[in-house]
mmCIF file with all atom_site columns, C-alpha atoms in Angstrom:
data_model
loop_
_atom_site.group_PDB
_atom_site.id
_atom_site.type_symbol
_atom_site.label_atom_id
_atom_site.label_alt_id
_atom_site.label_comp_id
_atom_site.label_asym_id
_atom_site.label_entity_id
_atom_site.label_seq_id
_atom_site.pdbx_PDB_ins_code
_atom_site.Cartn_x
_atom_site.Cartn_y
_atom_site.Cartn_z
_atom_site.occupancy
_atom_site.B_iso_or_equiv
_atom_site.pdbx_formal_charge
_atom_site.auth_seq_id
_atom_site.auth_comp_id
_atom_site.auth_asym_id
_atom_site.auth_atom_id
_atom_site.pdbx_PDB_model_num
ATOM 1   C CA . MET A 1 1   ? 45.405 -11.564 225.735 1.00 79.00 ? 232 MET A CA 1
ATOM 2   C CA . THR A 1 2   ? 46.191 -10.152 222.097 1.00 89.00 ? 233 THR A CA 1
ATOM 3   C CA . TYR A 1 3   ? 48.946 -11.501 220.116 1.00 93.00 ? 234 TYR A CA 1
ATOM 4   C CA . VAL A 1 4   ? 50.904 -8.213  220.513 1.00 94.00 ? 235 VAL A CA 1
ATOM 5   C CA . GLY A 1 5   ? 50.259 -8.215  224.073 1.00 94.00 ? 236 GLY A CA 1
ATOM 6   C CA . ALA A 1 6   ? 50.951 -12.083 224.371 1.00 94.00 ? 237 ALA A CA 1
ATOM 7   C CA . VAL A 1 7   ? 54.156 -11.600 222.476 1.00 96.00 ? 238 VAL A CA 1
ATOM 8   C CA . ARG A 1 8   ? 55.551 -8.683  224.526 1.00 95.00 ? 239 ARG A CA 1
ATOM 9   C CA . ALA A 1 9   ? 54.826 -10.416 228.197 1.00 95.00 ? 240 ALA A CA 1
ATOM 10  C CA . ALA A 1 10  ? 56.611 -13.595 226.867 1.00 95.00 ? 241 ALA A CA 1
ATOM 11  C CA . LEU A 1 11  ? 59.541 -11.328 225.747 1.00 96.00 ? 242 LEU A CA 1
ATOM 12  C CA . ALA A 1 12  ? 59.863 -9.202  229.240 1.00 94.00 ? 243 ALA A CA 1
ATOM 13  C CA . GLY A 1 13  ? 62.324 -10.866 231.654 1.00 83.00 ? 244 GLY A CA 1
ATOM 14  C CA . VAL A 1 14  ? 64.052 -13.539 228.830 1.00 93.00 ? 245 VAL A CA 1
ATOM 15  C CA . GLY A 1 15  ? 66.966 -13.429 226.954 1.00 91.00 ? 246 GLY A CA 1
ATOM 16  C CA . ASP A 1 16  ? 70.732 -12.773 227.620 1.00 94.00 ? 247 ASP A CA 1
ATOM 17  C CA . PRO A 1 17  ? 71.837 -9.193  228.204 1.00 95.00 ? 248 PRO A CA 1
ATOM 18  C CA . ALA A 1 18  ? 75.331 -10.115 226.685 1.00 96.00 ? 249 ALA A CA 1
ATOM 19  C CA . ARG A 1 19  ? 74.032 -11.805 223.820 1.00 96.00 ? 250 ARG A CA 1
ATOM 20  C CA . ALA A 1 20  ? 71.510 -8.871  223.129 1.00 96.00 ? 251 ALA A CA 1
ATOM 21  C CA . ALA A 1 21  ? 74.279 -6.678  223.129 1.00 97.00 ? 252 ALA A CA 1
ATOM 22  C CA . GLN A 1 22  ? 76.208 -8.861  220.616 1.00 97.00 ? 253 GLN A CA 1
ATOM 23  C CA . GLN A 1 23  ? 73.334 -9.320  218.677 1.00 97.00 ? 254 GLN A CA 1
ATOM 24  C CA . GLN A 1 24  ? 72.545 -5.437  218.262 1.00 97.00 ? 255 GLN A CA 1
ATOM 25  C CA . ALA A 1 25  ? 76.353 -5.082  217.194 1.00 97.00 ? 256 ALA A CA 1
ATOM 26  C CA . TYR A 1 26  ? 75.946 -7.443  214.423 1.00 96.00 ? 257 TYR A CA 1
ATOM 27  C CA . MET A 1 27  ? 72.881 -6.593  213.024 1.00 96.00 ? 258 MET A CA 1
ATOM 28  C CA . LYS A 1 28  ? 73.891 -2.720  213.150 1.00 95.00 ? 259 LYS A CA 1
ATOM 29  C CA . SER A 1 29  ? 70.319 -1.870  214.879 1.00 96.00 ? 260 SER A CA 1
ATOM 30  C CA . GLU A 1 30  ? 69.002 0.785   216.322 1.00 95.00 ? 261 GLU A CA 1
ATOM 31  C CA . LEU A 1 31  ? 66.317 -1.591  218.131 1.00 96.00 ? 262 LEU A CA 1
ATOM 32  C CA . PRO A 1 32  ? 67.941 -3.181  220.996 1.00 97.00 ? 263 PRO A CA 1
ATOM 33  C CA . PHE A 1 33  ? 67.325 -7.388  220.961 1.00 97.00 ? 264 PHE A CA 1
ATOM 34  C CA . VAL A 1 34  ? 66.174 -9.373  224.257 1.00 97.00 ? 265 VAL A CA 1
ATOM 35  C CA . GLY A 1 35  ? 69.189 -11.762 223.580 1.00 96.00 ? 266 GLY A CA 1
ATOM 36  C CA . LEU A 1 36  ? 67.260 -15.134 222.373 1.00 95.00 ? 267 LEU A CA 1
ATOM 37  C CA . GLY A 1 37  ? 68.479 -17.170 219.707 1.00 94.00 ? 268 GLY A CA 1
ATOM 38  C CA . SER A 1 38  ? 66.408 -18.364 216.833 1.00 94.00 ? 269 SER A CA 1
ATOM 39  C CA . PRO A 1 39  ? 65.472 -21.674 218.157 1.00 95.00 ? 270 PRO A CA 1
ATOM 40  C CA . ALA A 1 40  ? 64.402 -20.233 221.470 1.00 96.00 ? 271 ALA A CA 1
ATOM 41  C CA . LEU A 1 41  ? 62.342 -17.395 219.854 1.00 96.00 ? 272 LEU A CA 1
ATOM 42  C CA . LYS A 1 42  ? 60.460 -19.954 217.747 1.00 95.00 ? 273 LYS A CA 1
ATOM 43  C CA . ALA A 1 43  ? 59.485 -21.937 220.860 1.00 95.00 ? 274 ALA A CA 1
ATOM 44  C CA . LEU A 1 44  ? 58.347 -18.904 222.508 1.00 95.00 ? 275 LEU A CA 1
ATOM 45  C CA . LEU A 1 45  ? 56.338 -17.695 219.826 1.00 95.00 ? 276 LEU A CA 1
ATOM 46  C CA . ARG A 1 46  ? 55.000 -21.452 218.861 1.00 94.00 ? 277 ARG A CA 1
ATOM 47  C CA . PRO A 1 47  ? 52.208 -21.393 221.237 1.00 93.00 ? 278 PRO A CA 1
ATOM 48  C CA . LEU A 1 48  ? 51.242 -17.867 220.523 1.00 94.00 ? 279 LEU A CA 1
ATOM 49  C CA . LEU A 1 49  ? 50.746 -18.637 217.072 1.00 92.00 ? 280 LEU A CA 1
ATOM 50  C CA . VAL A 1 50  ? 47.180 -20.185 217.569 1.00 85.00 ? 281 VAL A CA 1
ATOM 51  C CA . GLU A 1 51  ? 45.449 -21.371 214.438 1.00 75.00 ? 282 GLU A CA 1
ATOM 52  C CA . ASP A 1 52  ? 42.119 -19.134 215.451 1.00 75.00 ? 283 ASP A CA 1
ATOM 53  C CA . ARG A 1 53  ? 43.574 -16.443 216.699 1.00 85.00 ? 284 ARG A CA 1
ATOM 54  C CA . PHE A 1 54  ? 42.345 -14.002 213.876 1.00 92.00 ? 285 PHE A CA 1
ATOM 55  C CA . ALA A 1 55  ? 39.307 -14.713 212.053 1.00 89.00 ? 286 ALA A CA 1
ATOM 56  C CA . ASP A 1 56  ? 39.257 -11.071 210.818 1.00 93.00 ? 287 ASP A CA 1
ATOM 57  C CA . ARG A 1 57  ? 42.137 -10.111 208.185 1.00 97.00 ? 288 ARG A CA 1
ATOM 58  C CA . ALA A 1 58  ? 42.058 -6.392  209.133 1.00 97.00 ? 289 ALA A CA 1
ATOM 59  C CA . GLN A 1 59  ? 42.807 -7.402  212.927 1.00 96.00 ? 290 GLN A CA 1
ATOM 60  C CA . TRP A 1 60  ? 45.419 -9.669  211.647 1.00 97.00 ? 291 TRP A CA 1
ATOM 61  C CA . GLU A 1 61  ? 47.224 -6.968  209.299 1.00 98.00 ? 292 GLU A CA 1
ATOM 62  C CA . ALA A 1 62  ? 46.979 -4.082  212.202 1.00 97.00 ? 293 ALA A CA 1
ATOM 63  C CA . ALA A 1 63  ? 48.554 -7.008  214.521 1.00 96.00 ? 294 ALA A CA 1
ATOM 64  C CA . VAL A 1 64  ? 51.531 -7.172  212.336 1.00 98.00 ? 295 VAL A CA 1
ATOM 65  C CA . LEU A 1 65  ? 51.785 -3.415  211.871 1.00 97.00 ? 296 LEU A CA 1
ATOM 66  C CA . GLU A 1 66  ? 51.375 -2.734  215.614 1.00 97.00 ? 297 GLU A CA 1
ATOM 67  C CA . LEU A 1 67  ? 54.315 -5.217  216.589 1.00 97.00 ? 298 LEU A CA 1
ATOM 68  C CA . TRP A 1 68  ? 56.406 -3.652  213.792 1.00 98.00 ? 299 TRP A CA 1
ATOM 69  C CA . GLU A 1 69  ? 55.927 0.235   214.158 1.00 97.00 ? 300 GLU A CA 1
ATOM 70  C CA . ASP A 1 70  ? 55.852 -0.101  218.104 1.00 97.00 ? 301 ASP A CA 1
ATOM 71  C CA . ALA A 1 71  ? 58.367 -2.599  218.765 1.00 97.00 ? 302 ALA A CA 1
ATOM 72  C CA . GLU A 1 72  ? 60.910 -1.921  221.369 1.00 96.00 ? 303 GLU A CA 1
ATOM 73  C CA . HIS A 1 73  ? 63.029 -5.146  220.608 1.00 97.00 ? 304 HIS A CA 1
ATOM 74  C CA . ARG A 1 74  ? 63.947 -6.590  217.111 1.00 97.00 ? 305 ARG A CA 1
ATOM 75  C CA . GLU A 1 75  ? 62.017 -9.830  217.941 1.00 98.00 ? 306 GLU A CA 1
ATOM 76  C CA . GLU A 1 76  ? 58.908 -8.178  217.983 1.00 97.00 ? 307 GLU A CA 1
ATOM 77  C CA . TRP A 1 77  ? 59.799 -7.421  214.027 1.00 98.00 ? 308 TRP A CA 1
ATOM 78  C CA . TYR A 1 78  ? 60.540 -11.088 213.744 1.00 98.00 ? 309 TYR A CA 1
ATOM 79  C CA . ALA A 1 79  ? 57.325 -12.091 215.660 1.00 97.00 ? 310 ALA A CA 1
ATOM 80  C CA . ALA A 1 80  ? 55.552 -10.093 213.405 1.00 98.00 ? 311 ALA A CA 1
ATOM 81  C CA . ILE A 1 81  ? 56.999 -11.753 210.304 1.00 98.00 ? 312 ILE A CA 1
ATOM 82  C CA . ALA A 1 82  ? 56.350 -15.016 211.900 1.00 97.00 ? 313 ALA A CA 1
ATOM 83  C CA . LEU A 1 83  ? 52.427 -13.947 212.262 1.00 97.00 ? 314 LEU A CA 1
ATOM 84  C CA . VAL A 1 84  ? 52.644 -13.231 208.497 1.00 98.00 ? 315 VAL A CA 1
ATOM 85  C CA . ARG A 1 85  ? 54.032 -16.456 207.548 1.00 97.00 ? 316 ARG A CA 1
ATOM 86  C CA . HIS A 1 86  ? 51.722 -18.738 209.873 1.00 96.00 ? 317 HIS A CA 1
ATOM 87  C CA . ARG A 1 87  ? 49.880 -21.467 207.893 1.00 94.00 ? 318 ARG A CA 1
ATOM 88  C CA . ALA A 1 88  ? 46.657 -20.127 209.121 1.00 94.00 ? 319 ALA A CA 1
ATOM 89  C CA . TYR A 1 89  ? 46.877 -17.208 207.153 1.00 96.00 ? 320 TYR A CA 1
ATOM 90  C CA . ARG A 1 90  ? 48.113 -18.698 204.013 1.00 96.00 ? 321 ARG A CA 1
ATOM 91  C CA . ALA A 1 91  ? 44.864 -17.380 202.322 1.00 96.00 ? 322 ALA A CA 1
ATOM 92  C CA . TRP A 1 92  ? 45.456 -13.588 202.965 1.00 98.00 ? 323 TRP A CA 1
ATOM 93  C CA . LEU A 1 93  ? 48.953 -13.750 201.121 1.00 98.00 ? 324 LEU A CA 1
ATOM 94  C CA . ASP A 1 94  ? 47.874 -12.238 198.069 1.00 98.00 ? 325 ASP A CA 1
ATOM 95  C CA . PRO A 1 95  ? 48.261 -9.105  196.123 1.00 98.00 ? 326 PRO A CA 1
ATOM 96  C CA . ASP A 1 96  ? 46.273 -6.698  198.217 1.00 98.00 ? 327 ASP A CA 1
ATOM 97  C CA . LEU A 1 97  ? 49.093 -7.593  201.045 1.00 98.00 ? 328 LEU A CA 1
ATOM 98  C CA . LEU A 1 98  ? 52.094 -6.055  199.160 1.00 98.00 ? 329 LEU A CA 1
ATOM 99  C CA . PRO A 1 99  ? 51.615 -2.890  200.022 1.00 98.00 ? 330 PRO A CA 1
ATOM 100 C CA . LEU A 1 100 ? 52.287 -3.931  203.619 1.00 98.00 ? 331 LEU A CA 1
ATOM 101 C CA . LEU A 1 101 ? 55.152 -6.241  202.817 1.00 98.00 ? 332 LEU A CA 1
ATOM 102 C CA . GLU A 1 102 ? 56.692 -3.114  200.959 1.00 98.00 ? 333 GLU A CA 1
ATOM 103 C CA . GLN A 1 103 ? 56.301 -0.968  204.157 1.00 98.00 ? 334 GLN A CA 1
ATOM 104 C CA . LEU A 1 104 ? 58.079 -3.671  206.299 1.00 98.00 ? 335 LEU A CA 1
ATOM 105 C CA . VAL A 1 105 ? 60.546 -3.750  203.789 1.00 98.00 ? 336 VAL A CA 1
ATOM 106 C CA . ARG A 1 106 ? 61.063 -0.339  203.578 1.00 98.00 ? 337 ARG A CA 1
ATOM 107 C CA . THR A 1 107 ? 61.240 0.439   207.104 1.00 98.00 ? 338 THR A CA 1
ATOM 108 C CA . GLY A 1 108 ? 63.039 -2.752  208.033 1.00 98.00 ? 339 GLY A CA 1
ATOM 109 C CA . ALA A 1 109 ? 65.643 -2.065  205.726 1.00 97.00 ? 340 ALA A CA 1
ATOM 110 C CA . TRP A 1 110 ? 68.294 -4.653  206.774 1.00 97.00 ? 341 TRP A CA 1
ATOM 111 C CA . TRP A 1 111 ? 69.063 -7.889  205.548 1.00 97.00 ? 342 TRP A CA 1
ATOM 112 C CA . ASP A 1 112 ? 67.529 -10.082 208.246 1.00 97.00 ? 343 ASP A CA 1
ATOM 113 C CA . VAL A 1 113 ? 63.871 -8.890  208.025 1.00 98.00 ? 344 VAL A CA 1
ATOM 114 C CA . VAL A 1 114 ? 64.263 -8.114  204.413 1.00 98.00 ? 345 VAL A CA 1
ATOM 115 C CA . ASP A 1 115 ? 65.446 -11.439 202.967 1.00 98.00 ? 346 ASP A CA 1
ATOM 116 C CA . GLU A 1 116 ? 62.854 -13.233 205.198 1.00 98.00 ? 347 GLU A CA 1
ATOM 117 C CA . ILE A 1 117 ? 60.057 -11.228 204.016 1.00 98.00 ? 348 ILE A CA 1
ATOM 118 C CA . ALA A 1 118 ? 61.193 -11.502 200.005 1.00 98.00 ? 349 ALA A CA 1
ATOM 119 C CA . ALA A 1 119 ? 61.708 -15.256 199.851 1.00 98.00 ? 350 ALA A CA 1
ATOM 120 C CA . HIS A 1 120 ? 58.736 -16.075 201.996 1.00 98.00 ? 351 HIS A CA 1
ATOM 121 C CA . PRO A 1 121 ? 55.394 -14.185 201.797 1.00 98.00 ? 352 PRO A CA 1
ATOM 122 C CA . VAL A 1 122 ? 56.443 -11.853 198.816 1.00 98.00 ? 353 VAL A CA 1
ATOM 123 C CA . GLY A 1 123 ? 57.722 -14.852 197.174 1.00 98.00 ? 354 GLY A CA 1
ATOM 124 C CA . GLN A 1 124 ? 54.406 -16.969 198.270 1.00 98.00 ? 355 GLN A CA 1
ATOM 125 C CA . VAL A 1 125 ? 52.182 -14.164 196.436 1.00 98.00 ? 356 VAL A CA 1
ATOM 126 C CA . LEU A 1 126 ? 53.977 -13.881 193.612 1.00 98.00 ? 357 LEU A CA 1
ATOM 127 C CA . LEU A 1 127 ? 53.855 -17.691 193.052 1.00 98.00 ? 358 LEU A CA 1
ATOM 128 C CA . ASP A 1 128 ? 50.510 -17.987 193.685 1.00 98.00 ? 359 ASP A CA 1
ATOM 129 C CA . HIS A 1 129 ? 49.420 -14.854 191.933 1.00 98.00 ? 360 HIS A CA 1
ATOM 130 C CA . ARG A 1 130 ? 51.380 -14.181 188.836 1.00 98.00 ? 361 ARG A CA 1
ATOM 131 C CA . ALA A 1 131 ? 49.582 -11.515 186.957 1.00 98.00 ? 362 ALA A CA 1
ATOM 132 C CA . ALA A 1 132 ? 48.976 -9.465  189.467 1.00 98.00 ? 363 ALA A CA 1
ATOM 133 C CA . ALA A 1 133 ? 51.990 -9.581  191.345 1.00 98.00 ? 364 ALA A CA 1
ATOM 134 C CA . THR A 1 134 ? 54.566 -9.665  188.296 1.00 98.00 ? 365 THR A CA 1
ATOM 135 C CA . PRO A 1 135 ? 54.010 -5.793  187.652 1.00 98.00 ? 366 PRO A CA 1
ATOM 136 C CA . VAL A 1 136 ? 54.522 -4.665  191.236 1.00 98.00 ? 367 VAL A CA 1
ATOM 137 C CA . VAL A 1 137 ? 57.792 -6.881  191.688 1.00 98.00 ? 368 VAL A CA 1
ATOM 138 C CA . GLU A 1 138 ? 59.223 -5.635  188.354 1.00 98.00 ? 369 GLU A CA 1
ATOM 139 C CA . ALA A 1 139 ? 58.099 -2.210  189.292 1.00 98.00 ? 370 ALA A CA 1
ATOM 140 C CA . TRP A 1 140 ? 60.253 -2.647  192.806 1.00 98.00 ? 371 TRP A CA 1
ATOM 141 C CA . SER A 1 141 ? 63.169 -3.762  190.874 1.00 97.00 ? 372 SER A CA 1
ATOM 142 C CA . VAL A 1 142 ? 63.894 -0.292  189.928 1.00 95.00 ? 373 VAL A CA 1
ATOM 143 C CA . ASP A 1 143 ? 62.899 1.635   192.939 1.00 95.00 ? 374 ASP A CA 1
ATOM 144 C CA . ALA A 1 144 ? 64.538 4.765   193.259 1.00 91.00 ? 375 ALA A CA 1
ATOM 145 C CA . ASP A 1 145 ? 64.285 5.498   197.008 1.00 93.00 ? 376 ASP A CA 1
ATOM 146 C CA . SER A 1 146 ? 65.412 1.957   198.541 1.00 95.00 ? 377 SER A CA 1
ATOM 147 C CA . LEU A 1 147 ? 68.011 -0.801  197.645 1.00 95.00 ? 378 LEU A CA 1
ATOM 148 C CA . TRP A 1 148 ? 65.940 -2.869  199.935 1.00 97.00 ? 379 TRP A CA 1
ATOM 149 C CA . VAL A 1 149 ? 63.123 -2.952  197.866 1.00 97.00 ? 380 VAL A CA 1
ATOM 150 C CA . ARG A 1 150 ? 65.210 -3.393  194.916 1.00 96.00 ? 381 ARG A CA 1
ATOM 151 C CA . ARG A 1 151 ? 66.516 -6.387  196.752 1.00 97.00 ? 382 ARG A CA 1
ATOM 152 C CA . THR A 1 152 ? 63.331 -8.033  197.588 1.00 98.00 ? 383 THR A CA 1
ATOM 153 C CA . ALA A 1 153 ? 62.293 -8.007  193.831 1.00 98.00 ? 384 ALA A CA 1
ATOM 154 C CA . MET A 1 154 ? 65.371 -9.647  192.982 1.00 98.00 ? 385 MET A CA 1
ATOM 155 C CA . LEU A 1 155 ? 65.327 -12.286 195.763 1.00 98.00 ? 386 LEU A CA 1
ATOM 156 C CA . ALA A 1 156 ? 61.082 -13.373 195.522 1.00 98.00 ? 387 ALA A CA 1
ATOM 157 C CA . GLN A 1 157 ? 62.046 -16.304 193.637 1.00 98.00 ? 388 GLN A CA 1
ATOM 158 C CA . LEU A 1 158 ? 64.433 -17.833 195.830 1.00 98.00 ? 389 LEU A CA 1
ATOM 159 C CA . ARG A 1 159 ? 62.425 -20.720 196.542 1.00 98.00 ? 390 ARG A CA 1
ATOM 160 C CA . HIS A 1 160 ? 60.510 -21.243 193.134 1.00 98.00 ? 391 HIS A CA 1
ATOM 161 C CA . ARG A 1 161 ? 62.724 -24.027 191.715 1.00 97.00 ? 392 ARG A CA 1
ATOM 162 C CA . GLU A 1 162 ? 60.984 -25.085 188.426 1.00 98.00 ? 393 GLU A CA 1
ATOM 163 C CA . GLN A 1 163 ? 58.131 -22.565 188.749 1.00 98.00 ? 394 GLN A CA 1
ATOM 164 C CA . THR A 1 164 ? 60.544 -19.573 188.184 1.00 98.00 ? 395 THR A CA 1
ATOM 165 C CA . ASP A 1 165 ? 59.569 -16.822 185.929 1.00 98.00 ? 396 ASP A CA 1
ATOM 166 C CA . THR A 1 166 ? 63.012 -16.551 184.181 1.00 98.00 ? 397 THR A CA 1
ATOM 167 C CA . ASP A 1 167 ? 61.974 -13.752 181.902 1.00 98.00 ? 398 ASP A CA 1
ATOM 168 C CA . LEU A 1 168 ? 60.700 -11.968 185.144 1.00 98.00 ? 399 LEU A CA 1
ATOM 169 C CA . LEU A 1 169 ? 64.093 -12.798 186.743 1.00 98.00 ? 400 LEU A CA 1
ATOM 170 C CA . GLU A 1 170 ? 66.150 -11.445 183.728 1.00 98.00 ? 401 GLU A CA 1
ATOM 171 C CA . ARG A 1 171 ? 64.637 -8.393  184.006 1.00 98.00 ? 402 ARG A CA 1
ATOM 172 C CA . VAL A 1 172 ? 64.744 -7.638  187.403 1.00 97.00 ? 403 VAL A CA 1
ATOM 173 C CA . LEU A 1 173 ? 68.547 -8.597  187.669 1.00 97.00 ? 404 LEU A CA 1
ATOM 174 C CA . VAL A 1 174 ? 69.379 -6.671  184.574 1.00 96.00 ? 405 VAL A CA 1
ATOM 175 C CA . ALA A 1 175 ? 67.551 -3.608  186.069 1.00 94.00 ? 406 ALA A CA 1
ATOM 176 C CA . ASN A 1 176 ? 70.109 -3.647  188.890 1.00 94.00 ? 407 ASN A CA 1
ATOM 177 C CA . LEU A 1 177 ? 73.545 -4.491  186.639 1.00 91.00 ? 408 LEU A CA 1
ATOM 178 C CA . ASP A 1 178 ? 74.520 -0.996  186.207 1.00 77.00 ? 409 ASP A CA 1
ATOM 179 C CA . ASP A 1 179 ? 71.707 1.462   187.758 1.00 66.00 ? 410 ASP A CA 1
ATOM 180 C CA . THR A 1 180 ? 74.047 4.437   188.622 1.00 56.00 ? 411 THR A CA 1
ATOM 181 C CA . ALA A 1 181 ? 72.024 4.862   192.290 1.00 61.00 ? 412 ALA A CA 1
ATOM 182 C CA . TYR A 1 182 ? 72.192 1.530   193.608 1.00 61.00 ? 413 TYR A CA 1
ATOM 183 C CA . GLY A 1 183 ? 74.165 -0.797  190.903 1.00 56.00 ? 414 GLY A CA 1
ATOM 184 C CA . ARG A 1 184 ? 77.409 -1.031  192.717 1.00 69.00 ? 415 ARG A CA 1
ATOM 185 C CA . GLU A 1 185 ? 76.074 -1.666  196.463 1.00 89.00 ? 416 GLU A CA 1
ATOM 186 C CA . PHE A 1 186 ? 76.874 -4.548  197.962 1.00 92.00 ? 417 PHE A CA 1
ATOM 187 C CA . PHE A 1 187 ? 73.268 -5.796  198.989 1.00 94.00 ? 418 PHE A CA 1
ATOM 188 C CA . VAL A 1 188 ? 72.018 -5.374  195.543 1.00 94.00 ? 419 VAL A CA 1
ATOM 189 C CA . ARG A 1 189 ? 75.241 -7.074  193.643 1.00 93.00 ? 420 ARG A CA 1
ATOM 190 C CA . LYS A 1 190 ? 75.091 -9.833  196.621 1.00 95.00 ? 421 LYS A CA 1
ATOM 191 C CA . ALA A 1 191 ? 71.281 -10.153 195.860 1.00 96.00 ? 422 ALA A CA 1
ATOM 192 C CA . LEU A 1 192 ? 71.734 -10.240 192.224 1.00 96.00 ? 423 LEU A CA 1
ATOM 193 C CA . GLY A 1 193 ? 74.319 -13.329 192.907 1.00 96.00 ? 424 GLY A CA 1
ATOM 194 C CA . TRP A 1 194 ? 72.297 -14.716 195.223 1.00 97.00 ? 425 TRP A CA 1
ATOM 195 C CA . ALA A 1 195 ? 69.390 -15.240 192.920 1.00 98.00 ? 426 ALA A CA 1
ATOM 196 C CA . LEU A 1 196 ? 70.986 -16.699 190.120 1.00 98.00 ? 427 LEU A CA 1
ATOM 197 C CA . ARG A 1 197 ? 73.375 -19.294 192.361 1.00 97.00 ? 428 ARG A CA 1
ATOM 198 C CA . GLN A 1 198 ? 69.987 -20.387 193.518 1.00 97.00 ? 429 GLN A CA 1
ATOM 199 C CA . HIS A 1 199 ? 68.465 -20.671 190.168 1.00 98.00 ? 430 HIS A CA 1
ATOM 200 C CA . ALA A 1 200 ? 71.253 -22.393 189.231 1.00 97.00 ? 431 ALA A CA 1
ATOM 201 C CA . ARG A 1 201 ? 70.433 -25.627 191.406 1.00 96.00 ? 432 ARG A CA 1
ATOM 202 C CA . THR A 1 202 ? 67.196 -25.500 189.057 1.00 97.00 ? 433 THR A CA 1
ATOM 203 C CA . ASP A 1 203 ? 68.790 -24.292 185.434 1.00 97.00 ? 434 ASP A CA 1
ATOM 204 C CA . PRO A 1 204 ? 72.405 -24.317 185.479 1.00 96.00 ? 435 PRO A CA 1
ATOM 205 C CA . GLU A 1 205 ? 72.664 -23.503 181.981 1.00 97.00 ? 436 GLU A CA 1
ATOM 206 C CA . TRP A 1 206 ? 70.144 -20.636 181.940 1.00 97.00 ? 437 TRP A CA 1
ATOM 207 C CA . VAL A 1 207 ? 72.378 -19.197 184.648 1.00 97.00 ? 438 VAL A CA 1
ATOM 208 C CA . ARG A 1 208 ? 75.648 -19.782 182.682 1.00 96.00 ? 439 ARG A CA 1
ATOM 209 C CA . THR A 1 209 ? 74.030 -18.115 179.699 1.00 97.00 ? 440 THR A CA 1
ATOM 210 C CA . PHE A 1 210 ? 72.895 -14.988 181.558 1.00 97.00 ? 441 PHE A CA 1
ATOM 211 C CA . VAL A 1 211 ? 76.743 -14.369 183.230 1.00 96.00 ? 442 VAL A CA 1
ATOM 212 C CA . ARG A 1 212 ? 77.974 -15.190 179.601 1.00 96.00 ? 443 ARG A CA 1
ATOM 213 C CA . THR A 1 213 ? 75.606 -12.644 177.793 1.00 96.00 ? 444 THR A CA 1
ATOM 214 C CA . HIS A 1 214 ? 76.001 -9.715  180.692 1.00 95.00 ? 445 HIS A CA 1
ATOM 215 C CA . ASN A 1 215 ? 79.542 -10.437 181.829 1.00 93.00 ? 446 ASN A CA 1
ATOM 216 C CA . ASP A 1 216 ? 81.102 -7.001  181.316 1.00 92.00 ? 447 ASP A CA 1
ATOM 217 C CA . ARG A 1 217 ? 78.260 -5.833  183.342 1.00 91.00 ? 448 ARG A CA 1
ATOM 218 C CA . LEU A 1 218 ? 78.353 -7.929  186.280 1.00 92.00 ? 449 LEU A CA 1
ATOM 219 C CA . SER A 1 219 ? 80.318 -7.182  189.344 1.00 91.00 ? 450 SER A CA 1
ATOM 220 C CA . GLY A 1 220 ? 83.127 -9.855  190.627 1.00 92.00 ? 451 GLY A CA 1
ATOM 221 C CA . LEU A 1 221 ? 80.883 -10.381 193.521 1.00 93.00 ? 452 LEU A CA 1
ATOM 222 C CA . SER A 1 222 ? 77.848 -10.972 191.977 1.00 94.00 ? 453 SER A CA 1
ATOM 223 C CA . ARG A 1 223 ? 79.503 -13.481 189.284 1.00 94.00 ? 454 ARG A CA 1
ATOM 224 C CA . ARG A 1 224 ? 81.319 -15.390 191.862 1.00 94.00 ? 455 ARG A CA 1
ATOM 225 C CA . GLU A 1 225 ? 78.257 -15.921 193.521 1.00 95.00 ? 456 GLU A CA 1
ATOM 226 C CA . ALA A 1 226 ? 76.324 -16.900 190.399 1.00 96.00 ? 457 ALA A CA 1
ATOM 227 C CA . LEU A 1 227 ? 78.952 -19.376 189.505 1.00 95.00 ? 458 LEU A CA 1
ATOM 228 C CA . LYS A 1 228 ? 80.036 -20.788 192.913 1.00 92.00 ? 459 LYS A CA 1
ATOM 229 C CA . HIS A 1 229 ? 78.558 -24.095 192.542 1.00 87.00 ? 460 HIS A CA 1
ATOM 230 C CA . LEU A 1 230 ? 79.042 -24.699 188.779 1.00 89.00 ? 461 LEU A CA 1
ATOM 231 C CA . ALA A 1 231 ? 81.535 -26.149 187.084 1.00 70.00 ? 462 ALA A CA 1
ATOM 232 C CA . SER A 1 232 ? 83.901 -23.883 185.411 1.00 55.00 ? 463 SER A CA 1
#
């Protein structure tokens, strides 16, 4: 059975309808949920994500897209992301994958899927392929059509720590400080503050300097998030 078929068969008849309704309401999702918690879903997917399921990259990408585009439940989106992130396919996390990841971000357009894609597969591509991925991520930071693509650019280095490209981080954040289309959007302002707060764990002085330099343009939310764990 294909991965897509195995996922859909495994999801059939499981879950809690009451929980599913609560999840759908909480996520403001058009797609219904099956009604599984995260640990239960991970346990369900684990045996399906076998190491040798995809020897061909094109088939792997096609399975991701099929799960995503034909999803009847939001858990299928989570299963698609799990397939992208599986260790067996780490070598395929390269700049050629960025258009597919951008497509998932644009169509997913909500924090539960966007943040996972930004911090993990996009972040890994950027970390491993700086020269090729940096211009793409920087272009995303000023995308005219999607605040979620912008958010992805801001969150792509959440896990980079000492390897963070602070020049890139500054550029993508500054690009979203006061943009007339998206600069005041909650999910943009929150991402901006989150990116700074996370980097403050590695380089607090860099973050303090960024906040001082751009204080007049930072929203209160972004500033509070940035300085949340720093002594005043």
